[in-house]
Tab-separated table of C-alpha atoms in Angstrom:
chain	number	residue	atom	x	y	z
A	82	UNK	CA	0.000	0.000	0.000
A	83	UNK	CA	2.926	2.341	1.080
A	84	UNK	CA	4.848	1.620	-2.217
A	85	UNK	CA	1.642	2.351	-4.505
A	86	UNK	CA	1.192	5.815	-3.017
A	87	UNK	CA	4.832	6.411	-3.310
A	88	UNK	CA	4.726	5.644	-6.379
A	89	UNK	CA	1.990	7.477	-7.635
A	90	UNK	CA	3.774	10.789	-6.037
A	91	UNK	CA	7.127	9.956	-7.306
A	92	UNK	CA	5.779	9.964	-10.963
A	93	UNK	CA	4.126	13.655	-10.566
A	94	UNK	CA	0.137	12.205	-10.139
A	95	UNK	CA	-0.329	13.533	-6.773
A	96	UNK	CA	1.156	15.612	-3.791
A	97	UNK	CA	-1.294	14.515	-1.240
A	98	UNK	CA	-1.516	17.987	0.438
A	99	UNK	CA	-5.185	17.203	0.718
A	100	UNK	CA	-6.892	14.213	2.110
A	101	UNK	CA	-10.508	13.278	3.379
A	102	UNK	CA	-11.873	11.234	6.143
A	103	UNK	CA	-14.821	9.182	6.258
A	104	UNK	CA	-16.593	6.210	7.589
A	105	UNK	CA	-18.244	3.525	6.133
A	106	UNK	CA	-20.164	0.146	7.765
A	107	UNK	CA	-19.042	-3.272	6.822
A	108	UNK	CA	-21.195	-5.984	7.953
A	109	UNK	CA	-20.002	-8.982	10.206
A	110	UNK	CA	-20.310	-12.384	8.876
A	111	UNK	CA	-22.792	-12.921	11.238
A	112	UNK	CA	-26.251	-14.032	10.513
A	113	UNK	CA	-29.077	-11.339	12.513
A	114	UNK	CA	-30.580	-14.429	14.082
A	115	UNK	CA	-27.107	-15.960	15.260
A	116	UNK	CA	-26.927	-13.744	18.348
A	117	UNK	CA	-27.132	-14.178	22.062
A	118	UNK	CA	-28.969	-11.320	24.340
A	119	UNK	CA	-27.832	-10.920	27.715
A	120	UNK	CA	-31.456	-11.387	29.361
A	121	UNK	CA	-30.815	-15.072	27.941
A	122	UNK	CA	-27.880	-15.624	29.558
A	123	UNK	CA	-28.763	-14.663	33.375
A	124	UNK	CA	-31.515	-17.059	32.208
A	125	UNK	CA	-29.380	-19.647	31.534
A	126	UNK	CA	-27.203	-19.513	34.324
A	127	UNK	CA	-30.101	-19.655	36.610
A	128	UNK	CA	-30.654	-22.937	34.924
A	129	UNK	CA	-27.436	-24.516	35.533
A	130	UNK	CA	-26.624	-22.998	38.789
A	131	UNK	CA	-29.455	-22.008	40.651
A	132	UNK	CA	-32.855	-24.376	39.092
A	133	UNK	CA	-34.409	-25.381	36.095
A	134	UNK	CA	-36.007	-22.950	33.807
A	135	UNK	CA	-40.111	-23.214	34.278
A	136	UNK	CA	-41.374	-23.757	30.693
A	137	UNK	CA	-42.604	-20.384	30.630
A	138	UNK	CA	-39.313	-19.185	30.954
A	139	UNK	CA	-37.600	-21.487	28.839
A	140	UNK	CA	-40.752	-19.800	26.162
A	141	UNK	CA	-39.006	-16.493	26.275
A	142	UNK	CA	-35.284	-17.475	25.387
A	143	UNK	CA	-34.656	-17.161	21.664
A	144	UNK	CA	-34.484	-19.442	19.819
A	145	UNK	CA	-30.265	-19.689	19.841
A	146	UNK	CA	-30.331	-20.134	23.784
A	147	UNK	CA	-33.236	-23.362	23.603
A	148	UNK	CA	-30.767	-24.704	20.911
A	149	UNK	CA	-27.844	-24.149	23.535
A	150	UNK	CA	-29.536	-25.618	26.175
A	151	UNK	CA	-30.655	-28.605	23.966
A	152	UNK	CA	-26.856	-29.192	22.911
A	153	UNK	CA	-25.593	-33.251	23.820
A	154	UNK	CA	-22.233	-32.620	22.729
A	155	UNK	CA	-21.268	-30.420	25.958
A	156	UNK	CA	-21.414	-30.877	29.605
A	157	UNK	CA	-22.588	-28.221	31.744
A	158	UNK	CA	-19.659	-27.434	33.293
A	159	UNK	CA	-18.521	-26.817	29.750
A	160	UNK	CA	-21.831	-24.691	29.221
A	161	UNK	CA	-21.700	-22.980	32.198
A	162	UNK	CA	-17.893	-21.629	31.051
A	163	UNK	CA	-18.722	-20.660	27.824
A	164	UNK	CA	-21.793	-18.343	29.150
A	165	UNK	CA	-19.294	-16.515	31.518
A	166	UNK	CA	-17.335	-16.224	28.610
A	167	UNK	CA	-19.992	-14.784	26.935
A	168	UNK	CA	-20.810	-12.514	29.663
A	169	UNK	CA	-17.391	-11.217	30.031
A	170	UNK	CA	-17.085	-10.757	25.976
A	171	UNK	CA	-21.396	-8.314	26.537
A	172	UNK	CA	-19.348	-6.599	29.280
A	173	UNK	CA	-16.720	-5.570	27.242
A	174	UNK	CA	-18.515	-4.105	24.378
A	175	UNK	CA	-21.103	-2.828	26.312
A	176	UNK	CA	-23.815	-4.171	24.522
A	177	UNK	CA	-26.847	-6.159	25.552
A	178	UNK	CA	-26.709	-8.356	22.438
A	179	UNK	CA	-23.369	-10.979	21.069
A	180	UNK	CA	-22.782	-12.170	17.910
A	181	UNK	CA	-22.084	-15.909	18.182
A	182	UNK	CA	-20.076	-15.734	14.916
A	183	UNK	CA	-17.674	-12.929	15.500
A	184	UNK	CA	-17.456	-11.872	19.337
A	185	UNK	CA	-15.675	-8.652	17.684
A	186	UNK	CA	-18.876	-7.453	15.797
A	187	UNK	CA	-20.548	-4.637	17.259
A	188	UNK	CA	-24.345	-3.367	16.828
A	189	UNK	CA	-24.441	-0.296	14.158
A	190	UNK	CA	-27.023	1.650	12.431
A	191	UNK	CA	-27.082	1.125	8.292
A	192	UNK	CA	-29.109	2.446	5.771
A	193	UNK	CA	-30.693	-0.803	4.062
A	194	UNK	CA	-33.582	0.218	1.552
A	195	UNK	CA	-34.051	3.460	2.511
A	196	UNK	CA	-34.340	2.179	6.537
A	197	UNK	CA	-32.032	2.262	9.604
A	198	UNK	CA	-32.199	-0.403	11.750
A	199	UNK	CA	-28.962	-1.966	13.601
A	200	UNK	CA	-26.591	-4.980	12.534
A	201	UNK	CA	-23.537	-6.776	13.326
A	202	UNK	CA	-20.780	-4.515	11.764
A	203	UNK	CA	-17.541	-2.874	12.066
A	204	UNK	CA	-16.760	0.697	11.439
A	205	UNK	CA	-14.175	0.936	8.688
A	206	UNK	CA	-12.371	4.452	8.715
A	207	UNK	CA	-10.965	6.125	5.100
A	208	UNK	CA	-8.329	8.764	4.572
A	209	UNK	CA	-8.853	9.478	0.617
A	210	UNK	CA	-6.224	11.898	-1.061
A	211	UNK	CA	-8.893	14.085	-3.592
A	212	UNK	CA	-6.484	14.830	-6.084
A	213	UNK	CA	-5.776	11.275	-7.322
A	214	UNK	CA	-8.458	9.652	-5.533
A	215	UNK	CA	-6.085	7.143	-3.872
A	216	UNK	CA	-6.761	5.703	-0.302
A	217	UNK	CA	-4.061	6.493	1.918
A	218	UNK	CA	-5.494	4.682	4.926
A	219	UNK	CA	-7.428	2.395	6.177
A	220	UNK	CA	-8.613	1.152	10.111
A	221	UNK	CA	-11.044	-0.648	11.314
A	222	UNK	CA	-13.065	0.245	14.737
A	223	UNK	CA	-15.390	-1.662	16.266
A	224	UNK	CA	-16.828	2.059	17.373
A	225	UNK	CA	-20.345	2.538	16.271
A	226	UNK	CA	-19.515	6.140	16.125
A	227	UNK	CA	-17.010	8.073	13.992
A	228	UNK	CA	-16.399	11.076	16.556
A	229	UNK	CA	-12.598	10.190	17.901
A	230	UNK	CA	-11.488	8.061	14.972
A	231	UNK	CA	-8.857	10.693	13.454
A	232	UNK	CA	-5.971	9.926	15.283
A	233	UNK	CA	-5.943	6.417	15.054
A	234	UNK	CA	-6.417	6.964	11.065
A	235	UNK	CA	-3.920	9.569	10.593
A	236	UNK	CA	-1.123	7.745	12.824
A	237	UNK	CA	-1.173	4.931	9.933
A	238	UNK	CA	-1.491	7.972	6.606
A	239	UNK	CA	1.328	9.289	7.922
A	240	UNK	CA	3.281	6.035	7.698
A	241	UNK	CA	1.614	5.243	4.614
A	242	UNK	CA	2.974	8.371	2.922
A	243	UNK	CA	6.021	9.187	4.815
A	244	UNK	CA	4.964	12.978	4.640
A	245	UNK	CA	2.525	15.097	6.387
A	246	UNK	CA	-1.008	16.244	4.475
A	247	UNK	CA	-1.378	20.102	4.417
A	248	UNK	CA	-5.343	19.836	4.621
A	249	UNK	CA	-7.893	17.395	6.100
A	250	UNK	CA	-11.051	17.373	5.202
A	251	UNK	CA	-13.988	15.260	7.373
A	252	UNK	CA	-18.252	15.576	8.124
A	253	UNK	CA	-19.282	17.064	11.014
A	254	UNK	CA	-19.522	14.142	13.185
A	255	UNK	CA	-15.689	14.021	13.204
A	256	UNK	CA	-15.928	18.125	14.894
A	257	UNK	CA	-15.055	16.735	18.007
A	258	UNK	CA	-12.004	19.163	20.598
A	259	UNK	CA	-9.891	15.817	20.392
A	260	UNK	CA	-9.767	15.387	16.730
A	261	UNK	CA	-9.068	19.214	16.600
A	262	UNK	CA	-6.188	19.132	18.578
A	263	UNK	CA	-4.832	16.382	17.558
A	264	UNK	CA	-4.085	18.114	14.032
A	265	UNK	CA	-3.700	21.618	15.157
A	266	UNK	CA	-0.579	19.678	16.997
A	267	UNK	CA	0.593	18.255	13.742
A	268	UNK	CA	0.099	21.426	11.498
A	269	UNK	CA	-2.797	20.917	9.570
A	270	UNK	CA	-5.859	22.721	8.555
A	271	UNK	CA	-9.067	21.337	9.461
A	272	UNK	CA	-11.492	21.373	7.630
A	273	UNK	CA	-15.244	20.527	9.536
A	274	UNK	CA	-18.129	22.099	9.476
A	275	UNK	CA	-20.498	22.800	12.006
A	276	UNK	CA	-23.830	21.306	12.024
A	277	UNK	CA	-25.953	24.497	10.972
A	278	UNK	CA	-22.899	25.232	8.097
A	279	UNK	CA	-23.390	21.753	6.920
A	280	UNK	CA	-27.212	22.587	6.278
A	281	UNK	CA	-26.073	25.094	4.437
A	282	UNK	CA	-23.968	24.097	2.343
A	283	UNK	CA	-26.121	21.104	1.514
A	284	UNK	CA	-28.563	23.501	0.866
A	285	UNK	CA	-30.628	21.090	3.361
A	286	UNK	CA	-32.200	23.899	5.315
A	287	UNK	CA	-35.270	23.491	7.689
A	288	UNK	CA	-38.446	24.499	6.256
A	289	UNK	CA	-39.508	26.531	9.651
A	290	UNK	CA	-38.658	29.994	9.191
A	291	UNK	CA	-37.782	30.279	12.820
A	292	UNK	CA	-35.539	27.630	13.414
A	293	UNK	CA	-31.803	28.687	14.412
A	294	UNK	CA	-30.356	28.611	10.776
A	295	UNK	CA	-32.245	31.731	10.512
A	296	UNK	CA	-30.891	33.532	12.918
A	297	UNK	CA	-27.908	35.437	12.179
A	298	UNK	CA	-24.683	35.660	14.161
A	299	UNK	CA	-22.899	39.102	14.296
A	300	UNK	CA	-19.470	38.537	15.260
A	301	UNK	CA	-18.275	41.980	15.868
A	302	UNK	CA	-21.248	42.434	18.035
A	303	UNK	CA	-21.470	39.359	19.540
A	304	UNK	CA	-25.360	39.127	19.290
A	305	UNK	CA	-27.637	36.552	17.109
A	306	UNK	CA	-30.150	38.694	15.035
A	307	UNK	CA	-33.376	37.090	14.737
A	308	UNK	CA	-35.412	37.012	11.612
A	309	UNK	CA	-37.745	39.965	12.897
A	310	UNK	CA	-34.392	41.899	13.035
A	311	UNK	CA	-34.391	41.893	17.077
A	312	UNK	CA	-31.011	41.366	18.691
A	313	UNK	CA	-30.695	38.310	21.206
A	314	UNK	CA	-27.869	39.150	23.168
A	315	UNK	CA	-25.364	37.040	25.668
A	316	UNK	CA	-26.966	36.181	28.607
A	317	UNK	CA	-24.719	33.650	30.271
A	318	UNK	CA	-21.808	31.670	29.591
A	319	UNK	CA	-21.863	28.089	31.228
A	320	UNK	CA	-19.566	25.147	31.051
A	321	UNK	CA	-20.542	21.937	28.654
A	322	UNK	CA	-20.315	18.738	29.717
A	323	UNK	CA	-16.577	17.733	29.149
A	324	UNK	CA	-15.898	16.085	25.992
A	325	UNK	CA	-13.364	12.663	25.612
A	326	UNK	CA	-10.009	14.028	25.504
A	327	UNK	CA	-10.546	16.049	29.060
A	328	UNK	CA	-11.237	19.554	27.336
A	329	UNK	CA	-14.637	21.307	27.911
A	330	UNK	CA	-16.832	23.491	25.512
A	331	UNK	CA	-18.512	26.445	26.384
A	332	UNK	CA	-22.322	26.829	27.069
A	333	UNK	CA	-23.230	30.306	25.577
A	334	UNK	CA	-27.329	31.396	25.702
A	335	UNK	CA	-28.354	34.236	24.004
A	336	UNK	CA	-31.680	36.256	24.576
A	337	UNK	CA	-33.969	38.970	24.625
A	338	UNK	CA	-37.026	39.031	26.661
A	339	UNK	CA	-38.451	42.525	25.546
A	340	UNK	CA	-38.634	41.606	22.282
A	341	UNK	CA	-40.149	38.296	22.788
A	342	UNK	CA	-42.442	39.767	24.945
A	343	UNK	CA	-44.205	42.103	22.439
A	344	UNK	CA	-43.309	39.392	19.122
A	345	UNK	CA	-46.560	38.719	17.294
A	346	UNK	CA	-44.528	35.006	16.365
A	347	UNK	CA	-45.054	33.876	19.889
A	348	UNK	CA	-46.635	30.324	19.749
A	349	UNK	CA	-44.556	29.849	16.539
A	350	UNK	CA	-40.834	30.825	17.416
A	351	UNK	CA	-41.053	29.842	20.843
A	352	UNK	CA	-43.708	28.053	23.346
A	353	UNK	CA	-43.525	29.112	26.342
A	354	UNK	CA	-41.746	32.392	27.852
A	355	UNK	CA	-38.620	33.174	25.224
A	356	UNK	CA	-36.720	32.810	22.450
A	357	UNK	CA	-33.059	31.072	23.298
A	358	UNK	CA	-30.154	30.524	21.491
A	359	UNK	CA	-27.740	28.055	22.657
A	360	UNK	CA	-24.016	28.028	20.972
A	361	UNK	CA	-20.905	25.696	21.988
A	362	UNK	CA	-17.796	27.207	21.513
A	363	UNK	CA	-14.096	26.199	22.438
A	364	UNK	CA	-10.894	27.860	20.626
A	365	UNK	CA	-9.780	25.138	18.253
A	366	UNK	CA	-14.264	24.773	16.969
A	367	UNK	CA	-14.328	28.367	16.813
A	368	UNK	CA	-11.263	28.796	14.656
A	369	UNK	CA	-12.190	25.515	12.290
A	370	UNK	CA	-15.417	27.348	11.915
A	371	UNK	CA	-14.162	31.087	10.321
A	372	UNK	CA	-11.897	28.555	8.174
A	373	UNK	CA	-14.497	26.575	6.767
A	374	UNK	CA	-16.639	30.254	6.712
A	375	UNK	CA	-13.842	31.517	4.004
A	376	UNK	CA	-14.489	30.840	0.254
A	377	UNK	CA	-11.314	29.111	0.086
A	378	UNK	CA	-12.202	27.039	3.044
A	379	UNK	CA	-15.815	25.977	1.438
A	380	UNK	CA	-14.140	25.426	-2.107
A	381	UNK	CA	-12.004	23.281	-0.522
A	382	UNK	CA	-14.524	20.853	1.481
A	383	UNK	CA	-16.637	20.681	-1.548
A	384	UNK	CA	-13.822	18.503	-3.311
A	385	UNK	CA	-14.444	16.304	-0.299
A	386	UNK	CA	-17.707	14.838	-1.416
A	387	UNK	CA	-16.708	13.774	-4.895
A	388	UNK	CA	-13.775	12.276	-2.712
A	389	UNK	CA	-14.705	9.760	-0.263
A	390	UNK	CA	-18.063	8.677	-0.995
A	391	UNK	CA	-17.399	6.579	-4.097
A	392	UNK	CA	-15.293	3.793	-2.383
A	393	UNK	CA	-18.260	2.848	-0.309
A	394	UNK	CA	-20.389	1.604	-3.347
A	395	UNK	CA	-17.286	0.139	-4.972
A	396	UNK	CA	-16.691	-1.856	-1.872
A	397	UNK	CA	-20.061	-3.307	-1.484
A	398	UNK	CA	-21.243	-3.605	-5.137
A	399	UNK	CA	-17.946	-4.750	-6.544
A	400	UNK	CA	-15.861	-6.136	-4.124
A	401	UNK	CA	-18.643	-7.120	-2.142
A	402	UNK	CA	-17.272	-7.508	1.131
A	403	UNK	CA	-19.984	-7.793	3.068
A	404	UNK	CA	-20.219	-10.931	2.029
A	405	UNK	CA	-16.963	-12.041	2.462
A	406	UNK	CA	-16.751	-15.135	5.169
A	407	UNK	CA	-14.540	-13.645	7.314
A	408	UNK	CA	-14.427	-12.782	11.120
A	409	UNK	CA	-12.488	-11.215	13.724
A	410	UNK	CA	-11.641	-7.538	13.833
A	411	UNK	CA	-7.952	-8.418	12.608
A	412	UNK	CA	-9.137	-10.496	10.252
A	413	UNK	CA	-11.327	-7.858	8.543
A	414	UNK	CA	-8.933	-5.333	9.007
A	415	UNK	CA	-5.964	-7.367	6.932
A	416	UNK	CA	-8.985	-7.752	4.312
A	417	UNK	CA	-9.790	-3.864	3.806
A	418	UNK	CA	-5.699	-3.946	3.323
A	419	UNK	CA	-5.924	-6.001	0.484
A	420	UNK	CA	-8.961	-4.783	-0.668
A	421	UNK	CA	-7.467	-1.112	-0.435
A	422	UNK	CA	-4.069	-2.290	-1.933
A	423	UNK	CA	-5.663	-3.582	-4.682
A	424	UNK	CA	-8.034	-0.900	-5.260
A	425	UNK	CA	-5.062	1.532	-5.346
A	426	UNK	CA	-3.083	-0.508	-8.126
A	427	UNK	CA	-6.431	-0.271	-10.144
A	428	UNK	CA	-6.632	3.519	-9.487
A	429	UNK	CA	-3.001	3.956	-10.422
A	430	UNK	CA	-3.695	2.092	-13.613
A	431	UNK	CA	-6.391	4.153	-14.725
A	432	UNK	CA	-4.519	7.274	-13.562
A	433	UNK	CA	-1.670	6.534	-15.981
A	434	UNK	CA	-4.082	6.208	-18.364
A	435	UNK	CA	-6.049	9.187	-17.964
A	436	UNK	CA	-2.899	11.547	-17.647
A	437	UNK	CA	-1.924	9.905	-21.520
A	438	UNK	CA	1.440	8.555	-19.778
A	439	UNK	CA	3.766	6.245	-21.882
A	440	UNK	CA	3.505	2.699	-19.839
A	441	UNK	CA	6.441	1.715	-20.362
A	442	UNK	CA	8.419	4.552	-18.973
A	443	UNK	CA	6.392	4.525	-16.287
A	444	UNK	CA	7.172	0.548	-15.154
A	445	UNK	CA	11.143	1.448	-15.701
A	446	UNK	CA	10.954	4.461	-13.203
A	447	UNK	CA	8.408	2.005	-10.873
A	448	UNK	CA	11.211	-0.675	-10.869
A	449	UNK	CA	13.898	2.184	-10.422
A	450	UNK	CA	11.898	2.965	-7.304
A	451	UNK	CA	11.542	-0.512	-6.190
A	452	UNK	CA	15.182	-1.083	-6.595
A	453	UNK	CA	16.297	2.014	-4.529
């Protein structure tokens, strides 16, 4: 993987000053039946420690925990081990449900026909450089979540490439005060919007005319003007809860009682007394948030989409790994290596191509590079 991408800067196709994050789902080989809940297991313990399940309690096990208990082949010593195991394995992750084909599956919302509704997954992380399109990294989490996965990405791109990316680009769930600092530390420019900018510039905005996109934040002044032209002004500062990474936001509320008082919008801006604003702000989200703000910043993201989003499809509709028979979080993880690898050679291929590059010349200054 590390050779392909210096390869592909070596022969002038990319300087990978720019990279994007995202995250994408890959399913467990795990069938959505073949799971064990924790309520079953405190019922099956009872049963081999304490006394036999009553029938109407052996009626609400699933159907995997009857077939458990009606298993020949194991004592129930043997039983009685491999439900502590199983225990220990639920307290681990957290969760109240185990896969009983891969332990290191976790439970993750997916989009499946248009529905979300929770499977057996892992979380696999991208770092895509958007001039060449080339991956640069690749980890796999078994976090449902993509808020703190930066770190743990970039450590391996900066093996990968054996240089340091001017620019990172990522959706707003990655706007988190340890991901910020992180690459403020390192040098780069982040590039994450808030929520209410990502509206915007997905052109997604809310269809009531009151909601908080719509009110206006004056810097200089330091006020949010509301869309009756009133001014809510700062009317307490409060801490946030603290964030992971041991740094806290700050609770801002802005307001302004007269002019709520006398609104003829009461009922629709607000319910009940007045109009609030509520903003979070810490140092490194407050200076990510003027960059993005800048039309260099938002030119910038916008390569971001056409970046990162196109690997997902060509994973699961041409690769199709999620139906690959493999388990274990290693396991998949030394898969989306090959799978990346190989998508890379493909993508230098067709980058050769596209750029009208003699082949030939091209292998010879490959093998140079191989040989040195």
């Amino acid at each position: 993987m590390s050779f392909i991408l210096y390869a592909a800067k070596t022969i002038g196709l990319t300087d990978f000053k720019h990279l994007s994050i995202d995250g994408t789902i890959k399913r467990a080989h795990n069938s959505p039946f073949n799971l064990i809940k924790e309520k079953d297991i405190k019922l099956l313990v009872k049963h081999y420690l304490v006394e036999e399940l009553t029938k109407e309690e052996i009626k609400k096990l699933r159907r995997t925990a009857r077939k458990f208990m009606d298993d020949k082949s194991k004592t129930d010593k043997e039983k009685v081990d491999i439900l502590f195991h199983w225990r220990h394995l639920l307290d681990c992750s957290g969760q109240k449900s185990l896969a009983l084909n891969d332990h290191d599956s976790r439970l993750m919302k997916i989009k499946d026909n248009g529905q979300k509704y929770p499977k057996f997954s892992f979380n696999v992380q991208l770092g895509t450089d958007t001039k060449s399109k080339l991956i640069c990294g690749v980890n796999v989490v078994q976090s449902p979540t993509d808020h703190y996965q930066i770190p743990a990405l970039m450590n391996q791109i900066l093996v990968n490439l054996n240089t340091k990316p001017e620019k990172i680009s990522a959706d707003t769930i990655y706007l988190t005060i340890a991901n910020l600092e992180y690459l403020k530390n390192l040098g780069i420019t982040t590039l994450i919007p808030t929520s209410l900018q990502n509206r915007k510039n997905s052109g997604k905005m809310p269809d009531n005319p009151f909601a908080i996109d719509y009110f206006v934040f004056n810097e200089y002044k330091n006020v949010f003007i509301c869309p009756n032209n009133e001014e809510l002004t700062l009317d307490g500062t409060y801490p946030a809860p603290q964030e992971k990474g041991g740094q806290n936001k700050l609770k801002l509320i802005y307001s302004n009682f007269k002019a709520c008082n006398k609104c003829i919008n009461k009922g629709v801006c607000f319910k009940k007394g007045h109009r609030t604003i509520t903003r979070y702000v810490h140092e490194l989200t407050y200076e990510t948030e003027r960059i993005i703000s800048s039309k260099e910043g938002l030119k910038d993201y916008k390569l971001r989409s056409r970046t990162v989003k196109a690997h997902n499809g060509t994973f699961k509709n041409i690769y199709h790994y999620d139906f690959i028979p493999i388990t274990g979080l290693k396991r998949v993880q030394n898969l989306m290596f090959a799978i990346v690898a190989s998508y890379n050679l493909i993508r230098l291929y067709n980058l050769i191509n596209d750029n009208k590059m003699d082949l030939n010349s091209v292998i010879q200054k490959i093998r140079q590079i191989s040989s040195d």
